[in-house]
Backbone as a printed PyTorch tensor [residue, N CA C, xyz], in Angstrom:
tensor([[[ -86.1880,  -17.5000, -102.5020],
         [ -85.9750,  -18.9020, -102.3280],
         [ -86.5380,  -19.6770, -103.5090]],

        [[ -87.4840,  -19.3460, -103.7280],
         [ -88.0660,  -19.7360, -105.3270],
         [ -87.7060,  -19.5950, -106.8630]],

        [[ -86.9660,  -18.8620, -106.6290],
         [ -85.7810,  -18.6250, -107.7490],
         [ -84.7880,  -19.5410, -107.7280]],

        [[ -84.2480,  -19.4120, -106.0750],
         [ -83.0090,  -20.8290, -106.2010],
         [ -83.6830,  -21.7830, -106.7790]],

        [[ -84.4970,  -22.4920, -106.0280],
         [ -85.1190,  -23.9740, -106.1290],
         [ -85.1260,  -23.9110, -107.6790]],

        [[ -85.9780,  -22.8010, -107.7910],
         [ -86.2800,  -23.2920, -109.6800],
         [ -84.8060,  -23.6600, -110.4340]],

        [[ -83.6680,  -22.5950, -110.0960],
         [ -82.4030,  -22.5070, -111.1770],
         [ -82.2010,  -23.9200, -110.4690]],

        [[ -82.1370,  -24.4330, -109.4300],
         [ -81.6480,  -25.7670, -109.3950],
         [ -82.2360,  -27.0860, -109.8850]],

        [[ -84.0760,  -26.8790, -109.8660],
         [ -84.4020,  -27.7580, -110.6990],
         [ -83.8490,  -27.6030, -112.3140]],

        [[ -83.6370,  -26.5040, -112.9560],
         [ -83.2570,  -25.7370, -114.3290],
         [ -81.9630,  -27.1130, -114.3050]],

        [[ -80.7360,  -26.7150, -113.4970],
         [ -79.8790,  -27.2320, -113.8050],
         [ -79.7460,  -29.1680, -113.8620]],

        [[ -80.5420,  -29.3550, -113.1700],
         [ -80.9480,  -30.6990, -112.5980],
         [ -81.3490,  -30.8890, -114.1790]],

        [[ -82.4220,  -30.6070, -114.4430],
         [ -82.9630,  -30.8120, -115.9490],
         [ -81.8530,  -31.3750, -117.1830]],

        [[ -81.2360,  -30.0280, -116.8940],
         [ -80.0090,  -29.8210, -117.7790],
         [ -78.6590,  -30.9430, -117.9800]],

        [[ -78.7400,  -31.3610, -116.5250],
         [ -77.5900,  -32.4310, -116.3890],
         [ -78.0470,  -33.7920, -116.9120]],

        [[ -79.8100,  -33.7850, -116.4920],
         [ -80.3930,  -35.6310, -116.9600],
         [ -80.0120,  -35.3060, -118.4990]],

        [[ -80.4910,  -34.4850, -119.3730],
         [ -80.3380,  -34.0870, -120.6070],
         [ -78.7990,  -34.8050, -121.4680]],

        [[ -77.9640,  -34.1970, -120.7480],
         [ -76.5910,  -34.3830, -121.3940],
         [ -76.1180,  -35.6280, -121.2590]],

        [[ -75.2310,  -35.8070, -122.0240],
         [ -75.1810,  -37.0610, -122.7830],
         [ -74.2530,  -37.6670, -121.2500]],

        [[ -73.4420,  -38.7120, -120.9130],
         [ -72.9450,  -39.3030, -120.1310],
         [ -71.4840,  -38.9720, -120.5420]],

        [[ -70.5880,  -38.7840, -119.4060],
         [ -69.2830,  -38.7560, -119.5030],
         [ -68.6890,  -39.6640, -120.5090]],

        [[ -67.4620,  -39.4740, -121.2270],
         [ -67.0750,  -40.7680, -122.2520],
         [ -66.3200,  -41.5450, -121.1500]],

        [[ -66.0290,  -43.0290, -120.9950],
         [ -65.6400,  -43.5220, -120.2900],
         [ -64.4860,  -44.2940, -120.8490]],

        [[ -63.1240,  -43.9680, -120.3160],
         [ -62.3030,  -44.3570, -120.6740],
         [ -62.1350,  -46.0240, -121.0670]],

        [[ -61.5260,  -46.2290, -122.1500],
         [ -61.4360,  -47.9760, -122.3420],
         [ -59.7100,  -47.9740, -122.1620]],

        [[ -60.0400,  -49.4290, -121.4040],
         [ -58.8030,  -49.8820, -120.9930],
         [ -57.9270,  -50.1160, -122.6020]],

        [[ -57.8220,  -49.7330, -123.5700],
         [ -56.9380,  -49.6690, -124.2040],
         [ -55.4570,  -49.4350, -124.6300]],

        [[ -54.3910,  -50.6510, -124.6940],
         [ -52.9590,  -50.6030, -124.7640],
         [ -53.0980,  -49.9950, -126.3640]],

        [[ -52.7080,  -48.4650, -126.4390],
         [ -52.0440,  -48.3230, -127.7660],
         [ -51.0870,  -49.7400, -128.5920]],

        [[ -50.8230,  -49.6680, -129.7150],
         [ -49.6140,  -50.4070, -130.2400],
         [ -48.3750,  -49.7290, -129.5480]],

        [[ -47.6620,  -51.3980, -129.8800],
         [ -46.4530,  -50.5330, -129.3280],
         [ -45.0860,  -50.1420, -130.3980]],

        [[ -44.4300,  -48.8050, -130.3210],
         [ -44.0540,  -48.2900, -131.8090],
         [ -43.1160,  -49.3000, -132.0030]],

        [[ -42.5420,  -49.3540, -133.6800],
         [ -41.4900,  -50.4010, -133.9610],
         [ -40.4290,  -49.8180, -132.7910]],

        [[ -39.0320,  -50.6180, -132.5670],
         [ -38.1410,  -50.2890, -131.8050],
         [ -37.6440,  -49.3460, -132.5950]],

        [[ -36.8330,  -48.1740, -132.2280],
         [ -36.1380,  -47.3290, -132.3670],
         [ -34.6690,  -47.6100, -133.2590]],

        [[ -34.6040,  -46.8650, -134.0440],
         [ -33.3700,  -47.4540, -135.2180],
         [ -32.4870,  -46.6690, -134.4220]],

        [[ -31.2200,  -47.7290, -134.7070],
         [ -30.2280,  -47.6430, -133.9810],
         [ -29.2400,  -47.0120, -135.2110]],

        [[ -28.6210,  -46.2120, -134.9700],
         [ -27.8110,  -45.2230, -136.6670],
         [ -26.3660,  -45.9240, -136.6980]],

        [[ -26.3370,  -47.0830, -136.5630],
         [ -24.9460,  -47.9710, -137.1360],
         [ -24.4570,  -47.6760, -138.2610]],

        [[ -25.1000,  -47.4830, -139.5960],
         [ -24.3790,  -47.4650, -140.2760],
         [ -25.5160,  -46.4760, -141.8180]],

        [[ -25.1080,  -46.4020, -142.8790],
         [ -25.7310,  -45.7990, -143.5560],
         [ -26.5110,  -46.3890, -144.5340]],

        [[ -26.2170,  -47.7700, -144.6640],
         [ -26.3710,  -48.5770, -145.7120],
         [ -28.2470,  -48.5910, -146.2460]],

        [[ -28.4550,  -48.4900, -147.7360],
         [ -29.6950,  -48.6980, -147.8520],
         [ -29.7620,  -49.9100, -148.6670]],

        [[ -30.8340,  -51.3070, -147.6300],
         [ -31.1130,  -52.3060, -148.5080],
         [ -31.6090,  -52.0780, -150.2460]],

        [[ -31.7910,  -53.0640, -150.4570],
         [ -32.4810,  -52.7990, -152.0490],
         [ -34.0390,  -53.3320, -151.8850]],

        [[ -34.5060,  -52.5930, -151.7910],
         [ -35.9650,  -52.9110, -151.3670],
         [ -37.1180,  -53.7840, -152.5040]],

        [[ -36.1420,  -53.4840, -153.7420],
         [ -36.9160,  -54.5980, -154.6310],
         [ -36.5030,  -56.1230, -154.7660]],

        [[ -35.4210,  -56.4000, -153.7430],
         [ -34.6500,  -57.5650, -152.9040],
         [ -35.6110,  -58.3500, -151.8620]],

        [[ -36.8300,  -58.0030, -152.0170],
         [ -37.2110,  -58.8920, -150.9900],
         [ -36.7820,  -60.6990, -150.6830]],

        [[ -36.4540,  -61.2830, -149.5830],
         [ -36.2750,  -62.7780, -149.2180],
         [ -36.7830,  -62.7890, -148.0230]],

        [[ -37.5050,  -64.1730, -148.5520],
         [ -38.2020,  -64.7020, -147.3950],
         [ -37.1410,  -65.6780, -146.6230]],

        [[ -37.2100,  -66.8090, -145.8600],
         [ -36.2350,  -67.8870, -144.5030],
         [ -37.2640,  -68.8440, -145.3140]],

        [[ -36.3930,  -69.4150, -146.0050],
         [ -36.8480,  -70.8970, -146.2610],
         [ -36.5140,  -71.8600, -145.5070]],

        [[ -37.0810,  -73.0470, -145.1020],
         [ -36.6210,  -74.4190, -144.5450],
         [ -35.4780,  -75.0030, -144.6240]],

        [[ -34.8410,  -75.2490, -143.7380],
         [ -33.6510,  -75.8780, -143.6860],
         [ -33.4000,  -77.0680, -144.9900]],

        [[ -32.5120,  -77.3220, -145.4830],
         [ -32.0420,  -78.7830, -145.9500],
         [ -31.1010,  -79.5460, -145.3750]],

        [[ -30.9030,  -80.6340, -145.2940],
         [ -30.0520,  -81.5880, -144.7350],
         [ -28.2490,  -81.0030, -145.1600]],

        [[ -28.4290,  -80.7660, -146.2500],
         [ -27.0030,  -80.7860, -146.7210],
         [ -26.5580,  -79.1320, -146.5550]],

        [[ -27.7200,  -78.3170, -146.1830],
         [ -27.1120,  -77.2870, -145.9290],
         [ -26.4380,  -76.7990, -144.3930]],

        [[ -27.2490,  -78.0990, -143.7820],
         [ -26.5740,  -78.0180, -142.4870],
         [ -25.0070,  -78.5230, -141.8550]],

        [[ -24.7740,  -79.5930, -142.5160],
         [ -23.6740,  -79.8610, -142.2480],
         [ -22.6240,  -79.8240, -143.8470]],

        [[ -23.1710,  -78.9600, -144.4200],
         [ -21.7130,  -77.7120, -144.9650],
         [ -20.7890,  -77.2990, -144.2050]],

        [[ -19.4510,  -77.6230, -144.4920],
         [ -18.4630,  -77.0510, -143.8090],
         [ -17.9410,  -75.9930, -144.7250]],

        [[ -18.1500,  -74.0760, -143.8910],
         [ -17.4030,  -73.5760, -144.3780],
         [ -16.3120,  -72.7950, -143.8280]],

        [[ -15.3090,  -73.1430, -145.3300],
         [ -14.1820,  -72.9260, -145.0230],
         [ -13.8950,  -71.6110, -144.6970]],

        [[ -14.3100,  -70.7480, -144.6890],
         [ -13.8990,  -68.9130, -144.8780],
         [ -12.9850,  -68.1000, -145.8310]],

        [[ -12.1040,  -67.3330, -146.0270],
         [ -11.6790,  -67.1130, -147.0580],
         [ -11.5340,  -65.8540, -146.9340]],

        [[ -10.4580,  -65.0590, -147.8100],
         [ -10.5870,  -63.6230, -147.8760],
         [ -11.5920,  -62.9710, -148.7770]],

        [[ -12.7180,  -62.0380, -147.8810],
         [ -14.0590,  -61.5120, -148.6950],
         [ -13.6710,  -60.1790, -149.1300]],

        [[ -13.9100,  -60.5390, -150.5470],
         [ -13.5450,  -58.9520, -150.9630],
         [ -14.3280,  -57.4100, -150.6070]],

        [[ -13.1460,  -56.7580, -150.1600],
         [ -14.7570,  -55.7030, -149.4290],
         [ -15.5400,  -55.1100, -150.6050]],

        [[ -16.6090,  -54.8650, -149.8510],
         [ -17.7190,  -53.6080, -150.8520],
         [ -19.4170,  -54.5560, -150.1500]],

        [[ -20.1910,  -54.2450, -151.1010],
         [ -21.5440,  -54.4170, -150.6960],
         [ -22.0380,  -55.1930, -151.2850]],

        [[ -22.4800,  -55.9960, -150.5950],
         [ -23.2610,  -57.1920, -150.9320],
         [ -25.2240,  -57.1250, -150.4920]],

        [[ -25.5530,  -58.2600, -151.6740],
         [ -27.0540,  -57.9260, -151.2490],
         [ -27.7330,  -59.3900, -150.8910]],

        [[ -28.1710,  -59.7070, -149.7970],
         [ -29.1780,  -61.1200, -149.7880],
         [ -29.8440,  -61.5550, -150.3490]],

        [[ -29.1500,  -62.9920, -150.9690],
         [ -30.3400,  -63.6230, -152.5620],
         [ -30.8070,  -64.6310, -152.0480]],

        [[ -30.2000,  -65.4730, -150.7540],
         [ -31.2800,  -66.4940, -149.5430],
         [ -30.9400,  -66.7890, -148.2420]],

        [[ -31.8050,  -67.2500, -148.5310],
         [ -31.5790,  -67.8000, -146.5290],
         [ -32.3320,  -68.8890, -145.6940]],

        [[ -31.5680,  -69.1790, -145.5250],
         [ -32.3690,  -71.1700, -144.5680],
         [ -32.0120,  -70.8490, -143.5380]],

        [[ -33.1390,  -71.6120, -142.8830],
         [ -33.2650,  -71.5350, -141.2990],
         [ -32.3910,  -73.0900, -140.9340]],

        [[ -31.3600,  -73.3490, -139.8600],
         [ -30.7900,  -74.3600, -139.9910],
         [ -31.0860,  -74.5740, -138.0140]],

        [[ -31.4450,  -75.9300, -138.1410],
         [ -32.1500,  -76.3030, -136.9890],
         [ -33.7390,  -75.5340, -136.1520]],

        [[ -33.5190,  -74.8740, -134.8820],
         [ -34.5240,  -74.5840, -134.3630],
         [ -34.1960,  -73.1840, -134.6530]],

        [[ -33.5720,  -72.2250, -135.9350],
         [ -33.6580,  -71.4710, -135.9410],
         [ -35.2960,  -70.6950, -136.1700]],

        [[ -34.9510,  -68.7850, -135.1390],
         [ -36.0820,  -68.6600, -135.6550],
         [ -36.6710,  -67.7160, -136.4120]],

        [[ -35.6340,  -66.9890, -137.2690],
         [ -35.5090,  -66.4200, -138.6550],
         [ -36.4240,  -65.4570, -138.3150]],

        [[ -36.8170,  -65.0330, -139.3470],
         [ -37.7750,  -63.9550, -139.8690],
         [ -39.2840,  -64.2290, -140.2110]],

        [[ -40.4230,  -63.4090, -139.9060],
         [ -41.5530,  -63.6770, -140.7200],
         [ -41.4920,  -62.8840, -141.5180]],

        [[ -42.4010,  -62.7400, -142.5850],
         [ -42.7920,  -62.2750, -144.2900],
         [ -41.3110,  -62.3290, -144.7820]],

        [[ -40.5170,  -61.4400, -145.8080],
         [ -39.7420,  -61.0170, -146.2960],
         [ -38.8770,  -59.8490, -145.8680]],

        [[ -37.4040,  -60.0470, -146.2690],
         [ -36.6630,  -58.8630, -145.9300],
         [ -35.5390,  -58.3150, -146.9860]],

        [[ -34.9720,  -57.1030, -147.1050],
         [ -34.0090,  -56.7550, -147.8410],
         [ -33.1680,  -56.7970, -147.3630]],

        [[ -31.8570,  -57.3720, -147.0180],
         [ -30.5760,  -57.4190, -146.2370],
         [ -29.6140,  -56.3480, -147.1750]],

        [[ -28.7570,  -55.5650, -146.5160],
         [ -27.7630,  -54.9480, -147.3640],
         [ -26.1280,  -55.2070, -145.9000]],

        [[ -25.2360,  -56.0180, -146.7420],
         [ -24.1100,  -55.9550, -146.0930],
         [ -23.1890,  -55.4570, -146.7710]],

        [[ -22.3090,  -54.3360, -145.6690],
         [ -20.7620,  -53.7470, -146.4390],
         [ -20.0240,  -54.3500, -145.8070]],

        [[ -18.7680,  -55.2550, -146.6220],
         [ -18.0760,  -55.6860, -145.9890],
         [ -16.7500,  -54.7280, -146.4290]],

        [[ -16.2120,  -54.5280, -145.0130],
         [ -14.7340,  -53.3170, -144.9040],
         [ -13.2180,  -53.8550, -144.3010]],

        [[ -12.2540,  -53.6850, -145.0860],
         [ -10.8140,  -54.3060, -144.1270],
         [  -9.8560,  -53.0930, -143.9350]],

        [[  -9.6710,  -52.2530, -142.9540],
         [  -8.7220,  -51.7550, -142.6690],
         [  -7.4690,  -52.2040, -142.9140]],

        [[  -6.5390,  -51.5010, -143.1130],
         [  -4.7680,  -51.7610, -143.5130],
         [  -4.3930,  -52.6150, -142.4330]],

        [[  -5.1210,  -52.5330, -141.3360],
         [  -4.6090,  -53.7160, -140.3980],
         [  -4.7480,  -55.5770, -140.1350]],

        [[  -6.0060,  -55.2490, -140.7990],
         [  -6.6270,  -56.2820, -141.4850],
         [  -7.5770,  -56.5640, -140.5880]],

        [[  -8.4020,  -55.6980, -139.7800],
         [  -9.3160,  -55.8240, -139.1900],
         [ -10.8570,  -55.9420, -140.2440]],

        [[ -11.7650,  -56.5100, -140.4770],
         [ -12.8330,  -56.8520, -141.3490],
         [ -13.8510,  -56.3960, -140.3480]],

        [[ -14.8300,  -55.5300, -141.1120],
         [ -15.9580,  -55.1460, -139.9110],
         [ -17.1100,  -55.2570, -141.3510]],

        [[ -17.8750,  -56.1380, -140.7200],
         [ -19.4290,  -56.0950, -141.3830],
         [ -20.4240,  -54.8680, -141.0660]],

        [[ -21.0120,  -53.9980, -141.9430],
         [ -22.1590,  -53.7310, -141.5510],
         [ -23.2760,  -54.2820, -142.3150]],

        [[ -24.3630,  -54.0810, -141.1460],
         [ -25.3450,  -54.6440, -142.1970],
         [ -26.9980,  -54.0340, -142.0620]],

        [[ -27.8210,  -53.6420, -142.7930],
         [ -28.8830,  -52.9570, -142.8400],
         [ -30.1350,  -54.1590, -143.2780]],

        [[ -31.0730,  -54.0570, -142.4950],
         [ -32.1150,  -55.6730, -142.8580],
         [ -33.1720,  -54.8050, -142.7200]],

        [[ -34.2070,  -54.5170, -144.0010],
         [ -35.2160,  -53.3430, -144.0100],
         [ -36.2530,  -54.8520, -144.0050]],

        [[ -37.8720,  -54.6140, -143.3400],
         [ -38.8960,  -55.1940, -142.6760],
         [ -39.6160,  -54.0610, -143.2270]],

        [[ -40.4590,  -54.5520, -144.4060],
         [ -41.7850,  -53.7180, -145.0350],
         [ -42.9640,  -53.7840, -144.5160]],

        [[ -43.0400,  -54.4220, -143.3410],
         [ -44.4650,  -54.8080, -142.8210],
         [ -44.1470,  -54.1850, -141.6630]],

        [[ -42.9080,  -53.3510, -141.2200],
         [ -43.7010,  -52.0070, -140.1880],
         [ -42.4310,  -51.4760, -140.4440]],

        [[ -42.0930,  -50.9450, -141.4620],
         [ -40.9890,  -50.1790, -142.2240],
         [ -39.4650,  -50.1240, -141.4000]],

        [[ -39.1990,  -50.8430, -140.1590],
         [ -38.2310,  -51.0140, -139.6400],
         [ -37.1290,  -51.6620, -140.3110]],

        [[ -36.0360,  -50.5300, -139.7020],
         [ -34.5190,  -51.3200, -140.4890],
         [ -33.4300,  -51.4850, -139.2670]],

        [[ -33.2910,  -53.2840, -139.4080],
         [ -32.5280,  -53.5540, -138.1460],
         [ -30.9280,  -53.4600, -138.7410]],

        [[ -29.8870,  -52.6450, -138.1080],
         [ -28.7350,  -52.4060, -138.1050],
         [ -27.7790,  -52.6370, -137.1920]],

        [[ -26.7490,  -53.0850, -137.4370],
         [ -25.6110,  -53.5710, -136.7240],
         [ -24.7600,  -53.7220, -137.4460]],

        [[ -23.3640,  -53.2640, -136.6040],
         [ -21.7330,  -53.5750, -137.1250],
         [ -21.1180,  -54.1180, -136.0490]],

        [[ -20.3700,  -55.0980, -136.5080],
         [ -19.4470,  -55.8340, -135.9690],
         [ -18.3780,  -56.0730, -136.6840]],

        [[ -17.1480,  -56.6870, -136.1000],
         [ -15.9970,  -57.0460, -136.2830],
         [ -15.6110,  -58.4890, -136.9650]],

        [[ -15.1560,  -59.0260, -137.8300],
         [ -15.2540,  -60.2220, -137.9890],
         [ -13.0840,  -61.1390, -137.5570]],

        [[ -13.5770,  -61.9830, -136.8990],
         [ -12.1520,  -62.1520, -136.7250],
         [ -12.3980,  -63.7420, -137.2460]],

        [[ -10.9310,  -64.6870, -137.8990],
         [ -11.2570,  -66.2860, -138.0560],
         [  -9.8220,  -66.8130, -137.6330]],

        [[  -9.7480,  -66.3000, -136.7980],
         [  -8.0230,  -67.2710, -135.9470],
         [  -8.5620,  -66.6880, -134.5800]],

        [[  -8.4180,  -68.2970, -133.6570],
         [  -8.4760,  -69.1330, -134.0030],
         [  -9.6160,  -69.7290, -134.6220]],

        [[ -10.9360,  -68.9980, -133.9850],
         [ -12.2890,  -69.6460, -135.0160],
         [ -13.1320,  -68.2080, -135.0080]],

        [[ -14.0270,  -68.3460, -136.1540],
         [ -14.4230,  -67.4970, -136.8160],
         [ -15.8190,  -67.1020, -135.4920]],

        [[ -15.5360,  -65.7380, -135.5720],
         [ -16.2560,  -64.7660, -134.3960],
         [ -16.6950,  -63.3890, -135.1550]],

        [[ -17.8930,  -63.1880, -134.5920],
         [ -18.3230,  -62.1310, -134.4160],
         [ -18.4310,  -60.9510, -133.6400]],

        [[ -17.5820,  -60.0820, -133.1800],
         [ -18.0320,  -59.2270, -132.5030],
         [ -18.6850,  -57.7900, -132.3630]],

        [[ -20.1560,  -57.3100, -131.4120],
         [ -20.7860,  -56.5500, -132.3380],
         [ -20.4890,  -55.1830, -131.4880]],

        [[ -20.4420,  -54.5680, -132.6470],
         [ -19.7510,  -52.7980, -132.0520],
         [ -20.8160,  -51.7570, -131.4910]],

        [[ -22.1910,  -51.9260, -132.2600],
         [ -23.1670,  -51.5790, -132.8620],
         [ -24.4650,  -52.2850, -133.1470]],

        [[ -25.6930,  -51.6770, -132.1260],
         [ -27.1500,  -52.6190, -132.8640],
         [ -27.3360,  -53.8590, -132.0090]],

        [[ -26.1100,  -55.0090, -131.4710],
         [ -26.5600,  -55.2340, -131.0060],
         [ -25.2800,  -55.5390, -129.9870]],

        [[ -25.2200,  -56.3580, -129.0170],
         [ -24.2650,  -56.7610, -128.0180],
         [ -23.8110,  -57.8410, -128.0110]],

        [[ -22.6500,  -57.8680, -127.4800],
         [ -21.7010,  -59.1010, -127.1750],
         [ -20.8600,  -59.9340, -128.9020]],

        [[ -20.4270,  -61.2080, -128.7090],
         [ -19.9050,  -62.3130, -129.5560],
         [ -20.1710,  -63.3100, -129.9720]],

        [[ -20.5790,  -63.9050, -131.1720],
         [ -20.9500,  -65.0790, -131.4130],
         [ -20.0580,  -65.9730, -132.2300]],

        [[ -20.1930,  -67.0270, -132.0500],
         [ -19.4950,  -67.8330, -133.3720],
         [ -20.2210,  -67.7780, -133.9990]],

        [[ -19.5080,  -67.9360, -135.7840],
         [ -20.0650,  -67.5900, -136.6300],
         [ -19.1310,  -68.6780, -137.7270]],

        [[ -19.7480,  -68.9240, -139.6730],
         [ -19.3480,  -69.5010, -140.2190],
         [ -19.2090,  -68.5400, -141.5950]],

        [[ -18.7730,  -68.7770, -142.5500],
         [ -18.5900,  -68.0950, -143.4200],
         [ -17.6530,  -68.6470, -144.8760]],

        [[ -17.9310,  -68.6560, -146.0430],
         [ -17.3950,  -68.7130, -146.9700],
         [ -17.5800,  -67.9270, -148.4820]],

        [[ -16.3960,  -68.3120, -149.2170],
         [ -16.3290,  -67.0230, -150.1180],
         [ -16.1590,  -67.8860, -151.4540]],

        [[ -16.8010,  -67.6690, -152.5000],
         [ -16.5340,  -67.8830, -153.6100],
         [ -16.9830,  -67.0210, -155.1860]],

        [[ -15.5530,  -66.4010, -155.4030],
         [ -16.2340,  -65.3960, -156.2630],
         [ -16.6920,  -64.4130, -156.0140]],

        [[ -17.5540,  -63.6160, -156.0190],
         [ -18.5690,  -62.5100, -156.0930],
         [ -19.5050,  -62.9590, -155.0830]],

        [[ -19.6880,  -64.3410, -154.5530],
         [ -21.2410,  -64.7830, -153.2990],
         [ -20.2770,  -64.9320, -152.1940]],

        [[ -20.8610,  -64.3730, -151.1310],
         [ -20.6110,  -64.7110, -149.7300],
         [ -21.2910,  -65.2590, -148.8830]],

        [[ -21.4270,  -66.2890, -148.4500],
         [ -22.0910,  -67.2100, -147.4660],
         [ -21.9460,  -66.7700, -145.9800]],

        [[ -22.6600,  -66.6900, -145.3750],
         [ -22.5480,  -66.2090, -143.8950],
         [ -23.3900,  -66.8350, -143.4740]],

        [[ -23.1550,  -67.4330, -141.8010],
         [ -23.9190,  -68.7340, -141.2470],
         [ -24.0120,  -68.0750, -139.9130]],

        [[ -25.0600,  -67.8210, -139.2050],
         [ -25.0660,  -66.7320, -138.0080],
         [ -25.9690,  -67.6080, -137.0550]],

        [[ -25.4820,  -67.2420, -135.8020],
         [ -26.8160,  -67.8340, -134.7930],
         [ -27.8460,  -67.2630, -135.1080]],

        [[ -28.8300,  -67.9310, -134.5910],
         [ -30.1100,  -67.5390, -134.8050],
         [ -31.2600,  -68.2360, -133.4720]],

        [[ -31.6800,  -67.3110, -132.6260],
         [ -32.4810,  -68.2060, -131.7150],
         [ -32.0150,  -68.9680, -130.6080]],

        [[ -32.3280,  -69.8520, -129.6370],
         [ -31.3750,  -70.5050, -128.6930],
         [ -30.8200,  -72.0630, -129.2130]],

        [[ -31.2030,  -72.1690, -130.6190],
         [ -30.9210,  -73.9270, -131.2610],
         [ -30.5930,  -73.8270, -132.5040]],

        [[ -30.5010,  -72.4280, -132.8290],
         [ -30.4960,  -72.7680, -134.3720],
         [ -29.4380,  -72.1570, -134.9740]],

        [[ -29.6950,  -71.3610, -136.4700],
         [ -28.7790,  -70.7650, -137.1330],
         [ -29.1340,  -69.9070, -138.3490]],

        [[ -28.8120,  -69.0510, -139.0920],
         [ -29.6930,  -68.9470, -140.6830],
         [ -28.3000,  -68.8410, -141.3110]],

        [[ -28.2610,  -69.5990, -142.3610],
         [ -27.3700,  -69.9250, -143.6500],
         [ -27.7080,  -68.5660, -144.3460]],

        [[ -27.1120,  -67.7890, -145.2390],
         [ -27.6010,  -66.2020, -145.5930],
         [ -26.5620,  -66.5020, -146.6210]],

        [[ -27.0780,  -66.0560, -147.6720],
         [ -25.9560,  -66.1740, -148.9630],
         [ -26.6480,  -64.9120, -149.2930]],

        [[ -25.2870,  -64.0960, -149.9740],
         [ -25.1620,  -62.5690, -150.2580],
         [ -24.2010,  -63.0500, -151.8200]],

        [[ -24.4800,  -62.0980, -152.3920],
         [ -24.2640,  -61.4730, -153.9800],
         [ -23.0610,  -60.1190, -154.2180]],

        [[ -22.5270,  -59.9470, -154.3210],
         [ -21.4550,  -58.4100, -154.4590],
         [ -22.4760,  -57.6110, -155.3130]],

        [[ -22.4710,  -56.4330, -155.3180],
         [ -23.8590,  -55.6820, -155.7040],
         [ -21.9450,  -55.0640, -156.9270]],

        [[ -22.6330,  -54.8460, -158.6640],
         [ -21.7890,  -54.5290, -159.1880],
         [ -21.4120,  -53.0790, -159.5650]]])
């Protein structure tokens, strides 16, 4: 009986000794960027960074006309936030291919690389302008929007919702 008692004082000893259980902390990991969606292949130009500058008066009520856009790839040289749009924070590389089937169907893709958690948001859609200029998205993201757009030369202007009030004005370059 004196043997037990002792190994149990022994172990008793042993347990004040050791250090305390680690105690879990209520800690939410981060949560990972969203998951890239494989729309399309396109790689921005990453030495393209643009930031969403402030709206201007006159860029808002620009009327554009639209136009036939010549296909191939274009790269984002700006972008205004027009009303309560609510754009982007830091900087981004936009890369759009614009494509016309023999039918004359026009489908945008477009690749928008985010260096501040290496995410690249992708989506393709359809572009139709009879009777008014629409978006519809195939890819990346869902549903139709109205949309604005004009062409001059080698720059393409594209005017997209943005937010529940707003819009971003996005002028693109033909990459040569």
């Amino acid at each position: 009986m004196r043997t037990l008692l002792a190994a149990a004082a022994v172990a008793a000893m042993l347990a004040a000794c050791s250090p305390p259980a680690q105690q879990k902390q209520d800690e939410t990991p981060p949560a990972p960027p969203p998951a890239e969606i494989a729309c399309n292949s396109l790689a921005p130009d990453a030495a393209r960074q643009i930031a969403v500058q402030e709206p201007l008066a006159a860029v808002a009520s620009a009327d554009l006309r639209g136009g036939a856009i010549p296909p191939g790839l274009y790269d984002l040289t700006s972008a205004r936030r027009i009303g309560a749009a609510t754009g982007w924070t830091g900087t981004r590389a936009v890369a759009l291919e614009v494509a016309e089937a023999s039918s004359g169907v026009v489908t945008l893709n477009w690749a928008g690389a985010d260096p501040s958690n290496g995410y690249t948001d992708r989506w393709t859609a359809t572009l139709t302008d009879t009777p008014q200029t629409r978006l519809s998205y195939s890819c990346g993201r869902i549903g139709e929007v109205a949309a604005q757009f004009a062409v001059s030369g080698t720059d393409l202007q594209l005017r997209l919702p943005d937010g529940a009030n707003g819009s971003l004005d996005l002028h693109f370059a033909r990459r040569s």
